[in-house]
């Protein structure tokens, strides 16, 4: 397979953020990134567009770093309780998703979060206390305690 040079239009975990130029395998580009609109093929015109996007993002990131730290401060002391249907042994019917976590954080009085910024360490399929990571900003990540209870 040949490598494809792409420009990311959105943040892709483990690859880069919007405006980054990356080189990935052809199949990953053709079958995942391009159809979902996460990237565009890198051309001269697109690279010129990206430089203006980077300048705008740099100005926005400086302002949003302080905002991200204030959101992180709000999240750090927050314990989120999430009721879920479970069986006899504490095993859940299904699993807890990032959308469930985002809704529970908002319901617990926390800020509204984008589900794509929440990272689950593994599938949460049991009742108990779990820790999830919220990437508020590329430089700011916050662990949030999630208490899954039978509901």
PDB file of C-alpha atoms in Angstrom:
ATOM      1  CA  UNK A   1       0.000   0.000   0.000  1.00  0.00           C
ATOM      2  CA  UNK A   2       1.137   3.510  -0.672  1.00  0.00           C
ATOM      3  CA  UNK A   3       1.057   6.270   1.874  1.00  0.00           C
ATOM      4  CA  UNK A   4      -1.362   9.168   1.447  1.00  0.00           C
ATOM      5  CA  UNK A   5      -0.642  12.712   2.526  1.00  0.00           C
ATOM      6  CA  UNK A   6      -3.742  14.245   4.118  1.00  0.00           C
ATOM      7  CA  UNK A   7      -4.805  17.360   5.976  1.00  0.00           C
ATOM      8  CA  UNK A   8      -7.021  16.689   8.987  1.00  0.00           C
ATOM      9  CA  UNK A   9     -10.253  18.688   9.148  1.00  0.00           C
ATOM     10  CA  UNK A  10     -11.142  17.484  12.667  1.00  0.00           C
ATOM     11  CA  UNK A  11      -9.256  16.121  15.640  1.00  0.00           C
ATOM     12  CA  UNK A  12      -8.509  12.390  15.315  1.00  0.00           C
ATOM     13  CA  UNK A  13      -7.348  10.671  18.502  1.00  0.00           C
ATOM     14  CA  UNK A  14      -3.834   9.302  18.123  1.00  0.00           C
ATOM     15  CA  UNK A  15      -3.259  11.047  14.796  1.00  0.00           C
ATOM     16  CA  UNK A  16      -3.523  14.817  15.207  1.00  0.00           C
ATOM     17  CA  UNK A  17      -5.774  17.822  15.414  1.00  0.00           C
ATOM     18  CA  UNK A  18      -7.521  19.918  12.775  1.00  0.00           C
ATOM     19  CA  UNK A  19      -5.100  21.509  10.324  1.00  0.00           C
ATOM     20  CA  UNK A  20      -2.293  18.987  10.822  1.00  0.00           C
ATOM     21  CA  UNK A  21      -0.724  17.415   7.745  1.00  0.00           C
ATOM     22  CA  UNK A  22      -0.293  13.668   8.260  1.00  0.00           C
ATOM     23  CA  UNK A  23       0.883  10.738   6.211  1.00  0.00           C
ATOM     24  CA  UNK A  24      -1.180   7.562   6.630  1.00  0.00           C
ATOM     25  CA  UNK A  25      -1.570   4.265   4.825  1.00  0.00           C
ATOM     26  CA  UNK A  26      -3.777   4.354   1.752  1.00  0.00           C
ATOM     27  CA  UNK A  27      -6.482   2.055   3.099  1.00  0.00           C
ATOM     28  CA  UNK A  28      -6.909   4.059   6.303  1.00  0.00           C
ATOM     29  CA  UNK A  29      -7.258   7.245   4.266  1.00  0.00           C
ATOM     30  CA  UNK A  30      -9.552   5.770   1.616  1.00  0.00           C
ATOM     31  CA  UNK A  31     -11.797   3.701   3.909  1.00  0.00           C
ATOM     32  CA  UNK A  32     -11.977   5.753   7.113  1.00  0.00           C
ATOM     33  CA  UNK A  33     -10.668   9.324   7.092  1.00  0.00           C
ATOM     34  CA  UNK A  34     -11.903  10.585   3.711  1.00  0.00           C
ATOM     35  CA  UNK A  35     -15.453   9.098   3.725  1.00  0.00           C
ATOM     36  CA  UNK A  36     -16.133  10.437   7.234  1.00  0.00           C
ATOM     37  CA  UNK A  37     -14.882  13.912   6.322  1.00  0.00           C
ATOM     38  CA  UNK A  38     -12.113  13.788   8.909  1.00  0.00           C
ATOM     39  CA  UNK A  39      -9.448  14.687   6.329  1.00  0.00           C
ATOM     40  CA  UNK A  40      -8.889  16.052   2.827  1.00  0.00           C
ATOM     41  CA  UNK A  41      -6.163  15.218   0.334  1.00  0.00           C
ATOM     42  CA  UNK A  42      -3.176  17.524   0.705  1.00  0.00           C
ATOM     43  CA  UNK A  43      -2.784  19.794  -2.349  1.00  0.00           C
ATOM     44  CA  UNK A  44      -1.099  23.189  -2.741  1.00  0.00           C
ATOM     45  CA  UNK A  45      -4.403  25.033  -2.469  1.00  0.00           C
ATOM     46  CA  UNK A  46      -5.445  23.035   0.580  1.00  0.00           C
ATOM     47  CA  UNK A  47      -2.090  23.702   2.266  1.00  0.00           C
ATOM     48  CA  UNK A  48      -2.557  27.457   1.809  1.00  0.00           C
ATOM     49  CA  UNK A  49      -5.980  27.141   3.388  1.00  0.00           C
ATOM     50  CA  UNK A  50      -4.485  25.180   6.272  1.00  0.00           C
ATOM     51  CA  UNK A  51      -1.937  27.877   7.092  1.00  0.00           C
ATOM     52  CA  UNK A  52      -4.754  30.374   7.605  1.00  0.00           C
ATOM     53  CA  UNK A  53      -6.641  27.805   9.713  1.00  0.00           C
ATOM     54  CA  UNK A  54      -3.536  27.233  11.855  1.00  0.00           C
ATOM     55  CA  UNK A  55      -3.117  30.961  12.491  1.00  0.00           C
ATOM     56  CA  UNK A  56      -6.747  31.249  13.556  1.00  0.00           C
ATOM     57  CA  UNK A  57      -6.458  28.122  15.719  1.00  0.00           C
ATOM     58  CA  UNK A  58      -3.296  29.428  17.410  1.00  0.00           C
ATOM     59  CA  UNK A  59      -5.074  32.634  18.410  1.00  0.00           C
ATOM     60  CA  UNK A  60      -8.100  30.655  19.604  1.00  0.00           C
ATOM     61  CA  UNK A  61      -5.970  28.141  21.567  1.00  0.00           C
ATOM     62  CA  UNK A  62      -4.302  30.864  23.600  1.00  0.00           C
ATOM     63  CA  UNK A  63      -7.672  32.139  24.743  1.00  0.00           C
ATOM     64  CA  UNK A  64      -9.144  28.701  25.197  1.00  0.00           C
ATOM     65  CA  UNK A  65      -6.247  27.432  27.354  1.00  0.00           C
ATOM     66  CA  UNK A  66      -7.447  29.591  30.252  1.00  0.00           C
ATOM     67  CA  UNK A  67     -11.015  28.493  29.558  1.00  0.00           C
ATOM     68  CA  UNK A  68      -9.894  24.848  29.433  1.00  0.00           C
ATOM     69  CA  UNK A  69      -8.159  25.213  32.799  1.00  0.00           C
ATOM     70  CA  UNK A  70     -11.307  26.672  34.349  1.00  0.00           C
ATOM     71  CA  UNK A  71     -13.381  23.782  32.947  1.00  0.00           C
ATOM     72  CA  UNK A  72     -10.754  21.349  34.272  1.00  0.00           C
ATOM     73  CA  UNK A  73     -11.061  22.931  37.720  1.00  0.00           C
ATOM     74  CA  UNK A  74     -14.844  22.454  37.612  1.00  0.00           C
ATOM     75  CA  UNK A  75     -14.449  18.806  36.550  1.00  0.00           C
ATOM     76  CA  UNK A  76     -11.661  17.835  38.963  1.00  0.00           C
ATOM     77  CA  UNK A  77     -13.802  17.879  42.095  1.00  0.00           C
ATOM     78  CA  UNK A  78     -16.843  16.342  40.437  1.00  0.00           C
ATOM     79  CA  UNK A  79     -18.015  12.791  41.208  1.00  0.00           C
ATOM     80  CA  UNK A  80     -20.567  11.651  38.660  1.00  0.00           C
ATOM     81  CA  UNK A  81     -23.216   9.071  39.562  1.00  0.00           C
ATOM     82  CA  UNK A  82     -24.594   7.132  36.630  1.00  0.00           C
ATOM     83  CA  UNK A  83     -27.551   4.737  37.149  1.00  0.00           C
ATOM     84  CA  UNK A  84     -27.594   1.753  34.800  1.00  0.00           C
ATOM     85  CA  UNK A  85     -29.605  -1.452  34.488  1.00  0.00           C
ATOM     86  CA  UNK A  86     -27.715  -4.420  35.858  1.00  0.00           C
ATOM     87  CA  UNK A  87     -28.140  -8.089  36.645  1.00  0.00           C
ATOM     88  CA  UNK A  88     -27.629  -9.995  39.894  1.00  0.00           C
ATOM     89  CA  UNK A  89     -23.817 -10.007  39.899  1.00  0.00           C
ATOM     90  CA  UNK A  90     -23.458  -6.302  39.163  1.00  0.00           C
ATOM     91  CA  UNK A  91     -22.934  -6.902  35.459  1.00  0.00           C
ATOM     92  CA  UNK A  92     -24.614  -4.304  33.260  1.00  0.00           C
ATOM     93  CA  UNK A  93     -27.087  -4.972  30.483  1.00  0.00           C
ATOM     94  CA  UNK A  94     -25.026  -3.434  27.696  1.00  0.00           C
ATOM     95  CA  UNK A  95     -22.258  -0.966  28.523  1.00  0.00           C
ATOM     96  CA  UNK A  96     -21.614   2.639  29.454  1.00  0.00           C
ATOM     97  CA  UNK A  97     -20.808   4.813  26.432  1.00  0.00           C
ATOM     98  CA  UNK A  98     -19.116   8.191  26.135  1.00  0.00           C
ATOM     99  CA  UNK A  99     -22.513   9.758  25.384  1.00  0.00           C
ATOM    100  CA  UNK A 100     -23.845   8.356  28.676  1.00  0.00           C
ATOM    101  CA  UNK A 101     -20.875   9.854  30.534  1.00  0.00           C
ATOM    102  CA  UNK A 102     -21.337  13.270  28.860  1.00  0.00           C
ATOM    103  CA  UNK A 103     -25.037  13.329  29.807  1.00  0.00           C
ATOM    104  CA  UNK A 104     -24.262  12.274  33.400  1.00  0.00           C
ATOM    105  CA  UNK A 105     -21.600  14.990  33.802  1.00  0.00           C
ATOM    106  CA  UNK A 106     -24.072  17.633  32.625  1.00  0.00           C
ATOM    107  CA  UNK A 107     -26.774  16.242  34.942  1.00  0.00           C
ATOM    108  CA  UNK A 108     -24.334  16.334  37.898  1.00  0.00           C
ATOM    109  CA  UNK A 109     -23.841  20.065  37.412  1.00  0.00           C
ATOM    110  CA  UNK A 110     -20.690  19.918  35.321  1.00  0.00           C
ATOM    111  CA  UNK A 111     -20.047  21.653  32.001  1.00  0.00           C
ATOM    112  CA  UNK A 112     -21.504  20.334  28.762  1.00  0.00           C
ATOM    113  CA  UNK A 113     -18.932  18.028  27.154  1.00  0.00           C
ATOM    114  CA  UNK A 114     -18.423  16.685  23.661  1.00  0.00           C
ATOM    115  CA  UNK A 115     -18.565  12.885  23.790  1.00  0.00           C
ATOM    116  CA  UNK A 116     -15.554  12.656  21.446  1.00  0.00           C
ATOM    117  CA  UNK A 117     -13.379  14.287  24.107  1.00  0.00           C
ATOM    118  CA  UNK A 118     -14.129  11.566  26.674  1.00  0.00           C
ATOM    119  CA  UNK A 119     -11.769   8.586  26.794  1.00  0.00           C
ATOM    120  CA  UNK A 120     -12.889   5.368  28.453  1.00  0.00           C
ATOM    121  CA  UNK A 121     -10.003   3.162  29.677  1.00  0.00           C
ATOM    122  CA  UNK A 122     -11.947   0.053  28.601  1.00  0.00           C
ATOM    123  CA  UNK A 123     -15.551  -0.956  28.197  1.00  0.00           C
ATOM    124  CA  UNK A 124     -17.474  -0.224  31.386  1.00  0.00           C
ATOM    125  CA  UNK A 125     -19.711  -3.248  31.859  1.00  0.00           C
ATOM    126  CA  UNK A 126     -20.003  -3.483  35.643  1.00  0.00           C
ATOM    127  CA  UNK A 127     -21.329  -1.558  38.613  1.00  0.00           C
ATOM    128  CA  UNK A 128     -18.679   0.268  40.643  1.00  0.00           C
ATOM    129  CA  UNK A 129     -16.289   3.187  40.571  1.00  0.00           C
ATOM    130  CA  UNK A 130     -14.470   3.876  37.310  1.00  0.00           C
ATOM    131  CA  UNK A 131     -12.156   6.668  36.168  1.00  0.00           C
ATOM    132  CA  UNK A 132     -12.541   8.266  32.742  1.00  0.00           C
ATOM    133  CA  UNK A 133     -10.313  10.915  31.156  1.00  0.00           C
ATOM    134  CA  UNK A 134     -11.709  14.082  29.609  1.00  0.00           C
ATOM    135  CA  UNK A 135      -9.466  15.890  27.086  1.00  0.00           C
ATOM    136  CA  UNK A 136     -10.631  19.467  27.538  1.00  0.00           C
ATOM    137  CA  UNK A 137      -7.743  20.886  25.471  1.00  0.00           C
ATOM    138  CA  UNK A 138      -4.721  19.270  23.754  1.00  0.00           C
ATOM    139  CA  UNK A 139      -2.641  20.302  26.790  1.00  0.00           C
ATOM    140  CA  UNK A 140      -5.282  19.774  29.502  1.00  0.00           C
ATOM    141  CA  UNK A 141      -6.709  16.367  30.472  1.00  0.00           C
ATOM    142  CA  UNK A 142      -8.774  15.723  33.588  1.00  0.00           C
ATOM    143  CA  UNK A 143      -9.608  12.404  35.273  1.00  0.00           C
ATOM    144  CA  UNK A 144     -13.273  12.204  36.314  1.00  0.00           C
ATOM    145  CA  UNK A 145     -14.580   9.653  38.824  1.00  0.00           C
ATOM    146  CA  UNK A 146     -17.629   7.830  37.540  1.00  0.00           C
ATOM    147  CA  UNK A 147     -19.765   5.915  40.036  1.00  0.00           C
ATOM    148  CA  UNK A 148     -21.946   3.387  38.184  1.00  0.00           C
ATOM    149  CA  UNK A 149     -24.876   2.247  40.328  1.00  0.00           C
ATOM    150  CA  UNK A 150     -27.671  -0.250  39.733  1.00  0.00           C
ATOM    151  CA  UNK A 151     -30.747   1.647  38.695  1.00  0.00           C
TER     152      UNK A 151
END
